[in-house]
mmCIF file of C-alpha atoms in Angstrom:
data_model
loop_
_atom_site.group_PDB
_atom_site.id
_atom_site.type_symbol
_atom_site.label_atom_id
_atom_site.label_comp_id
_atom_site.label_asym_id
_atom_site.label_seq_id
_atom_site.Cartn_x
_atom_site.Cartn_y
_atom_site.Cartn_z
ATOM 1 C CA MET D 1 -48.944 202.587 93.038
ATOM 2 C CA ASP D 2 -52.740 203.069 93.005
ATOM 3 C CA MET D 3 -55.007 201.986 90.146
ATOM 4 C CA LYS D 4 -55.511 205.555 88.885
ATOM 5 C CA SER D 5 -51.760 206.069 88.498
ATOM 6 C CA ARG D 6 -51.340 202.732 86.730
ATOM 7 C CA LEU D 7 -54.166 203.588 84.330
ATOM 8 C CA GLY D 8 -52.550 206.954 83.556
ATOM 9 C CA ILE D 9 -49.223 205.288 82.740
ATOM 10 C CA PHE D 10 -50.964 202.691 80.572
ATOM 11 C CA CYS D 11 -52.744 205.400 78.571
ATOM 12 C CA LEU D 12 -49.523 207.394 78.129
ATOM 13 C CA LEU D 13 -47.540 204.385 76.926
ATOM 14 C CA SER D 14 -50.390 203.378 74.611
ATOM 15 C CA VAL D 15 -50.087 206.738 72.862
ATOM 16 C CA LEU D 16 -46.309 206.344 72.588
ATOM 17 C CA PHE D 17 -46.532 202.812 71.198
ATOM 18 C CA ALA D 18 -49.255 203.745 68.693
ATOM 19 C CA ALA D 19 -47.149 206.604 67.360
ATOM 20 C CA PHE D 20 -43.983 204.492 67.205
ATOM 21 C CA PHE D 21 -45.445 201.491 65.406
ATOM 22 C CA PHE D 22 -47.621 203.412 62.940
ATOM 23 C CA PRO D 23 -45.233 205.841 61.191
ATOM 24 C CA SER D 24 -47.977 207.215 58.958
ATOM 25 C CA SER D 25 -49.228 209.169 61.991
ATOM 26 C CA LEU D 26 -45.952 211.025 62.449
ATOM 27 C CA TYR D 27 -46.465 213.697 59.855
ATOM 28 C CA GLY D 28 -47.870 216.293 62.263
ATOM 29 C CA GLU D 29 -49.064 219.491 60.601
ATOM 30 C CA ASP D 30 -46.970 219.101 57.429
ATOM 31 C CA ARG D 31 -48.741 218.889 54.113
ATOM 32 C CA VAL D 32 -48.575 215.287 52.948
ATOM 33 C CA HIS D 33 -48.631 214.116 49.318
ATOM 34 C CA ILE D 34 -49.425 210.511 48.361
ATOM 35 C CA VAL D 35 -47.272 209.579 45.374
ATOM 36 C CA GLN D 36 -49.216 208.466 42.300
ATOM 37 C CA ARG D 37 -47.940 206.163 39.571
ATOM 38 C CA GLY D 38 -45.782 208.073 37.075
ATOM 39 C CA GLU D 39 -45.020 211.028 39.346
ATOM 40 C CA THR D 40 -41.455 212.224 39.987
ATOM 41 C CA PHE D 41 -39.857 214.426 42.611
ATOM 42 C CA PHE D 42 -39.672 217.175 40.033
ATOM 43 C CA SER D 43 -43.346 217.027 39.032
ATOM 44 C CA ILE D 44 -44.484 216.883 42.674
ATOM 45 C CA ALA D 45 -42.184 219.742 43.663
ATOM 46 C CA ARG D 46 -43.374 221.906 40.762
ATOM 47 C CA ALA D 47 -47.035 221.283 41.643
ATOM 48 C CA SER D 48 -46.352 222.016 45.328
ATOM 49 C CA GLY D 49 -44.416 225.224 44.717
ATOM 50 C CA VAL D 50 -41.135 223.998 46.226
ATOM 51 C CA ARG D 51 -37.744 222.977 44.853
ATOM 52 C CA ALA D 52 -37.143 219.285 44.120
ATOM 53 C CA GLU D 53 -33.895 219.271 46.134
ATOM 54 C CA ASP D 54 -35.729 220.814 49.121
ATOM 55 C CA LEU D 55 -38.475 218.201 48.858
ATOM 56 C CA MET D 56 -35.912 215.388 48.836
ATOM 57 C CA ALA D 57 -33.909 216.826 51.737
ATOM 58 C CA TYR D 58 -37.059 217.392 53.808
ATOM 59 C CA ASN D 59 -37.903 213.699 53.459
ATOM 60 C CA GLY D 60 -34.346 212.470 53.986
ATOM 61 C CA ILE D 61 -34.044 211.036 50.461
ATOM 62 C CA SER D 62 -30.847 211.387 48.431
ATOM 63 C CA ASP D 63 -31.723 209.211 45.409
ATOM 64 C CA PRO D 64 -34.488 210.711 43.213
ATOM 65 C CA ASN D 65 -35.203 207.242 41.808
ATOM 66 C CA ARG D 66 -36.341 206.020 45.234
ATOM 67 C CA LEU D 67 -39.968 206.994 44.754
ATOM 68 C CA LEU D 68 -42.812 204.474 44.910
ATOM 69 C CA ALA D 69 -46.533 204.760 44.215
ATOM 70 C CA GLY D 70 -48.384 205.088 47.508
ATOM 71 C CA GLN D 71 -45.378 206.625 49.307
ATOM 72 C CA ARG D 72 -46.057 209.575 51.640
ATOM 73 C CA LEU D 73 -44.003 212.733 51.118
ATOM 74 C CA ARG D 74 -44.006 215.666 53.528
ATOM 75 C CA ILE D 75 -44.201 218.980 51.697
ATOM 76 C CA PRO D 76 -42.107 221.733 53.343
ATOM 77 C CA GLY D 77 -43.729 225.089 53.992
ATOM 78 C CA GLN D 78 -42.373 228.186 52.354
ATOM 79 C CA THR D 79 -40.705 231.162 54.055
ATOM 80 C CA PRO D 80 -40.171 234.306 51.962
ATOM 81 C CA ALA D 81 -36.452 234.657 51.239
ATOM 82 C CA ASN D 82 -36.268 238.194 52.637
ATOM 83 C CA ASN D 83 -38.487 237.597 55.689
ATOM 84 C CA PHE D 84 -35.841 236.597 58.223
ATOM 85 C CA VAL D 85 -33.550 237.849 60.971
ATOM 86 C CA GLU D 86 -30.011 236.713 61.695
ATOM 87 C CA TYR D 87 -28.772 235.020 64.853
ATOM 88 C CA ARG D 88 -25.237 234.235 66.021
ATOM 89 C CA VAL D 89 -24.861 230.708 67.451
ATOM 90 C CA VAL D 90 -23.457 230.527 70.995
ATOM 91 C CA ARG D 91 -21.904 227.620 72.886
ATOM 92 C CA GLY D 92 -24.476 224.976 73.817
ATOM 93 C CA ASP D 93 -27.051 226.024 71.205
ATOM 94 C CA THR D 94 -29.113 223.351 69.451
ATOM 95 C CA LEU D 95 -31.688 223.779 66.708
ATOM 96 C CA PHE D 96 -34.427 222.584 69.018
ATOM 97 C CA GLY D 97 -33.352 224.889 71.830
ATOM 98 C CA ILE D 98 -33.240 227.909 69.489
ATOM 99 C CA ALA D 99 -36.634 226.994 68.025
ATOM 100 C CA GLY D 100 -38.210 226.735 71.474
ATOM 101 C CA ARG D 101 -36.638 229.980 72.676
ATOM 102 C CA PHE D 102 -37.904 232.055 69.736
ATOM 103 C CA SER D 103 -41.238 230.289 69.091
ATOM 104 C CA VAL D 104 -40.378 228.928 65.648
ATOM 105 C CA THR D 105 -40.006 225.341 64.464
ATOM 106 C CA VAL D 106 -36.917 223.302 63.690
ATOM 107 C CA ALA D 107 -38.360 222.620 60.239
ATOM 108 C CA GLN D 108 -38.570 226.384 59.558
ATOM 109 C CA ILE D 109 -34.959 226.927 60.626
ATOM 110 C CA ARG D 110 -33.731 224.066 58.443
ATOM 111 C CA GLU D 111 -35.770 225.267 55.479
ATOM 112 C CA ILE D 112 -34.711 228.926 55.580
ATOM 113 C CA ASN D 113 -31.030 227.944 55.977
ATOM 114 C CA GLY D 114 -31.023 224.918 53.665
ATOM 115 C CA PHE D 115 -29.857 222.672 56.528
ATOM 116 C CA SER D 116 -29.982 218.895 56.220
ATOM 117 C CA GLU D 117 -31.266 216.755 59.088
ATOM 118 C CA ASN D 118 -27.635 216.010 60.024
ATOM 119 C CA HIS D 119 -26.496 219.636 60.134
ATOM 120 C CA VAL D 120 -24.343 220.509 63.161
ATOM 121 C CA LEU D 121 -24.377 224.062 64.541
ATOM 122 C CA ARG D 122 -21.014 225.744 65.068
ATOM 123 C CA GLU D 123 -20.353 228.371 67.714
ATOM 124 C CA GLY D 124 -20.062 231.837 66.176
ATOM 125 C CA SER D 125 -21.809 230.974 62.897
ATOM 126 C CA ILE D 126 -24.692 233.117 61.663
ATOM 127 C CA ILE D 127 -28.024 231.455 60.901
ATOM 128 C CA ARG D 128 -31.337 232.820 59.697
ATOM 129 C CA LEU D 129 -34.558 232.648 61.712
ATOM 130 C CA PRO D 130 -38.060 233.402 60.392
ATOM 131 C CA ALA D 131 -39.122 236.956 61.231
ATOM 132 C CA THR D 132 -41.684 236.606 64.034
ATOM 133 C CA PRO D 133 -42.568 238.618 67.145
ATOM 134 C CA GLY D 134 -40.231 236.279 69.057
ATOM 135 C CA THR D 135 -37.221 237.070 66.857
ATOM 136 C CA ALA D 136 -37.910 240.748 66.126
ATOM 137 C CA ALA D 137 -35.342 242.059 68.631
ATOM 138 C CA LEU D 138 -32.430 239.978 67.306
ATOM 139 C CA SER D 139 -29.466 241.452 65.440
ATOM 140 C CA THR D 140 -26.132 239.992 64.405
ATOM 141 C CA ALA D 141 -24.265 242.978 65.795
ATOM 142 C CA GLN D 142 -25.589 242.495 69.314
ATOM 143 C CA PRO D 143 -27.234 239.073 69.797
ATOM 144 C CA SER D 144 -29.855 239.237 72.507
ATOM 145 C CA ASN D 145 -28.811 236.051 74.298
ATOM 146 C CA ASN D 146 -24.992 235.859 74.181
ATOM 147 C CA ASN D 147 -25.046 235.482 77.985
ATOM 148 C CA THR D 148 -27.788 232.847 78.036
ATOM 149 C CA VAL D 149 -26.974 229.744 80.067
ATOM 150 C CA PRO D 150 -26.990 226.709 77.727
ATOM 151 C CA LEU D 151 -30.132 224.612 78.038
ATOM 152 C CA ARG D 152 -29.643 221.515 80.210
ATOM 153 C CA TRP D 153 -30.680 218.128 78.799
ATOM 154 C CA PRO D 154 -30.690 214.679 80.454
ATOM 155 C CA VAL D 155 -27.552 213.731 78.472
ATOM 156 C CA ASN D 156 -24.758 215.732 76.841
ATOM 157 C CA ALA D 157 -26.593 216.620 73.650
ATOM 158 C CA ARG D 158 -24.674 216.290 70.391
ATOM 159 C CA GLU D 159 -27.912 216.728 68.423
ATOM 160 C CA VAL D 160 -31.493 217.470 69.466
ATOM 161 C CA ASP D 161 -34.325 216.767 67.033
ATOM 162 C CA GLU D 162 -38.031 217.219 67.591
ATOM 163 C CA MET D 163 -40.608 214.479 67.234
ATOM 164 C CA THR D 164 -43.781 215.123 65.285
ATOM 165 C CA GLY D 165 -47.318 213.750 65.298
ATOM 166 C CA LYS D 166 -48.437 211.711 68.308
ATOM 167 C CA LEU D 167 -44.881 211.345 69.550
ATOM 168 C CA SER D 168 -44.371 214.775 71.053
ATOM 169 C CA GLY D 169 -40.922 215.410 72.471
ATOM 170 C CA VAL D 170 -37.294 215.289 71.411
ATOM 171 C CA VAL D 171 -34.740 212.692 70.376
ATOM 172 C CA ILE D 172 -31.347 213.566 71.866
ATOM 173 C CA THR D 173 -28.218 212.029 70.381
ATOM 174 C CA GLY D 174 -25.498 211.516 72.966
ATOM 175 C CA THR D 175 -22.765 208.965 73.717
ATOM 176 C CA ARG D 176 -23.441 205.330 74.465
ATOM 177 C CA GLY D 177 -23.051 204.512 78.151
ATOM 178 C CA GLU D 178 -23.153 208.098 79.398
ATOM 179 C CA PRO D 179 -25.346 208.872 82.437
ATOM 180 C CA VAL D 180 -28.994 209.798 81.894
ATOM 181 C CA ILE D 181 -29.718 212.492 84.491
ATOM 182 C CA SER D 182 -33.041 213.537 86.005
ATOM 183 C CA LEU D 183 -33.784 217.221 85.426
ATOM 184 C CA THR D 184 -36.230 217.540 88.326
ATOM 185 C CA ARG D 185 -37.346 216.226 91.694
ATOM 186 C CA GLY D 186 -40.048 213.605 91.572
ATOM 187 C CA THR D 187 -41.192 210.027 92.133
ATOM 188 C CA VAL D 188 -40.505 207.148 89.761
ATOM 189 C CA LEU D 189 -43.857 205.829 88.531
ATOM 190 C CA SER D 190 -42.382 203.187 86.253
ATOM 191 C CA ALA D 191 -38.939 201.885 85.309
ATOM 192 C CA GLY D 192 -38.377 199.026 82.906
ATOM 193 C CA PRO D 193 -38.152 197.848 79.296
ATOM 194 C CA TYR D 194 -40.730 198.871 76.696
ATOM 195 C CA ARG D 195 -40.628 197.454 73.205
ATOM 196 C CA GLY D 196 -39.155 199.949 70.748
ATOM 197 C CA PHE D 197 -37.864 202.333 73.444
ATOM 198 C CA GLY D 198 -35.243 200.323 75.300
ATOM 199 C CA ARG D 199 -35.557 200.874 79.047
ATOM 200 C CA VAL D 200 -37.807 203.747 80.078
ATOM 201 C CA VAL D 201 -38.137 205.774 83.285
ATOM 202 C CA ILE D 202 -41.367 207.703 83.944
ATOM 203 C CA ILE D 203 -41.211 210.309 86.716
ATOM 204 C CA GLN D 204 -44.085 212.180 88.334
ATOM 205 C CA VAL D 205 -43.165 215.775 89.197
ATOM 206 C CA ASP D 206 -44.975 218.377 91.308
ATOM 207 C CA GLY D 207 -47.381 220.534 89.320
ATOM 208 C CA GLY D 208 -48.911 217.606 87.437
ATOM 209 C CA TYR D 209 -45.919 216.992 85.159
ATOM 210 C CA ILE D 210 -44.790 213.608 83.843
ATOM 211 C CA TYR D 211 -41.216 213.261 82.533
ATOM 212 C CA VAL D 212 -40.379 210.312 80.253
ATOM 213 C CA TYR D 213 -36.770 209.207 79.697
ATOM 214 C CA GLY D 214 -36.547 206.404 77.093
ATOM 215 C CA GLY D 215 -33.652 204.730 75.320
ATOM 216 C CA CYS D 216 -31.615 203.589 78.343
ATOM 217 C CA GLU D 217 -29.628 200.348 78.187
ATOM 218 C CA SER D 218 -29.509 200.029 81.976
ATOM 219 C CA LEU D 219 -31.474 201.586 84.861
ATOM 220 C CA TYR D 220 -30.410 202.583 88.374
ATOM 221 C CA VAL D 221 -33.869 203.450 89.754
ATOM 222 C CA LYS D 222 -37.071 201.517 90.386
ATOM 223 C CA GLU D 223 -40.753 202.237 90.906
ATOM 224 C CA GLY D 224 -41.357 204.312 94.022
ATOM 225 C CA ASP D 225 -37.863 205.834 94.226
ATOM 226 C CA ARG D 226 -37.549 209.540 94.952
ATOM 227 C CA VAL D 227 -35.136 211.375 92.640
ATOM 228 C CA GLY D 228 -33.748 214.882 92.477
ATOM 229 C CA PRO D 229 -32.018 217.086 89.898
ATOM 230 C CA GLY D 230 -28.847 215.279 88.893
ATOM 231 C CA THR D 231 -29.947 211.800 89.995
ATOM 232 C CA GLU D 232 -28.504 209.213 87.611
ATOM 233 C CA LEU D 233 -31.460 207.291 86.208
ATOM 234 C CA GLY D 234 -29.454 204.911 84.035
ATOM 235 C CA ARG D 235 -27.094 204.740 81.074
ATOM 236 C CA LEU D 236 -27.792 205.686 77.470
ATOM 237 C CA GLY D 237 -28.156 202.829 74.977
ATOM 238 C CA ILE D 238 -28.259 202.369 71.205
ATOM 239 C CA ASP D 239 -31.596 202.836 69.438
ATOM 240 C CA ALA D 240 -32.431 199.745 67.384
ATOM 241 C CA VAL D 241 -33.907 201.779 64.511
ATOM 242 C CA SER D 242 -31.308 204.532 64.027
ATOM 243 C CA ASN D 243 -28.391 202.481 65.418
ATOM 244 C CA ARG D 244 -27.312 205.611 67.301
ATOM 245 C CA PRO D 245 -27.127 206.435 71.017
ATOM 246 C CA GLN D 246 -30.395 208.319 71.400
ATOM 247 C CA LEU D 247 -32.598 209.337 74.317
ATOM 248 C CA PHE D 248 -36.349 209.774 73.822
ATOM 249 C CA PHE D 249 -37.307 212.637 76.137
ATOM 250 C CA MET D 250 -40.933 213.660 76.572
ATOM 251 C CA VAL D 251 -42.784 215.868 79.060
ATOM 252 C CA TYR D 252 -46.527 215.894 79.708
ATOM 253 C CA ARG D 253 -48.789 217.892 81.987
ATOM 254 C CA GLY D 254 -51.884 215.827 82.454
ATOM 255 C CA ASN D 255 -52.513 214.481 78.969
ATOM 256 C CA THR D 256 -51.020 217.544 77.269
ATOM 257 C CA PRO D 257 -47.496 217.362 75.786
ATOM 258 C CA ILE D 258 -45.103 220.130 76.854
ATOM 259 C CA ASP D 259 -42.194 221.444 74.792
ATOM 260 C CA PRO D 260 -39.194 219.775 76.521
ATOM 261 C CA ALA D 261 -37.059 222.872 75.870
ATOM 262 C CA LEU D 262 -39.513 224.918 77.949
ATOM 263 C CA ALA D 263 -40.340 222.318 80.622
ATOM 264 C CA PRO D 264 -39.300 223.123 84.226
ATOM 265 C CA ARG D 265 -35.787 222.225 85.319
ATOM 266 C CA ALA D 266 -35.158 222.268 89.053
#
């Protein structure tokens, strides 16, 4: 591998590590409130124009007494209650896939439906999506994508959640030990352990794309290998933070992150 390629990988991993080890940078475009002494969920929610239960759910907190001075709280945006369209869930749908397809965010879908972070979609159920140009043609009587082929992921996705902030990509929950599959043709730029991400494979793909597959417990490829769609890169491991079998999947074009749901699959 030439020096330019090695420098590019170093810069990419530096961004990933900085985002992983400094959680305060992961708040993306959300409004953030710094808790002051004496404040409660209810006083913060009232001042922010949201419900206290929504504020707690958005931050993954179930106990209202778990609030400390200096703590960062993400404030959910607001979607008018009547400004939505309905969508019927089909086999293979995930929140992230739906969000990418209709140009909305996972946070918006969760907010308008009152979903928790652990909500599981069920085939045939009706969910609400924010009314946007991307969702304008939808109707529950005749869903526009009932014949859509389910989106392919590197593992059999039980859940797909988006990353925010500097970590731009998705976290895919699968089954420990299942194969991690390449979605494209390309050349392995790097394959090995990286602190906080288990074992990681970085693949260079035609068109200037870089695909990052992190969270493996074992690898079957090495630097310089050529891979194709369906090549088994390794096996999925357990994330040390969540204690769940999770794959960190990111796609870049140059230095620009690409929505993994919209990234090329070949």
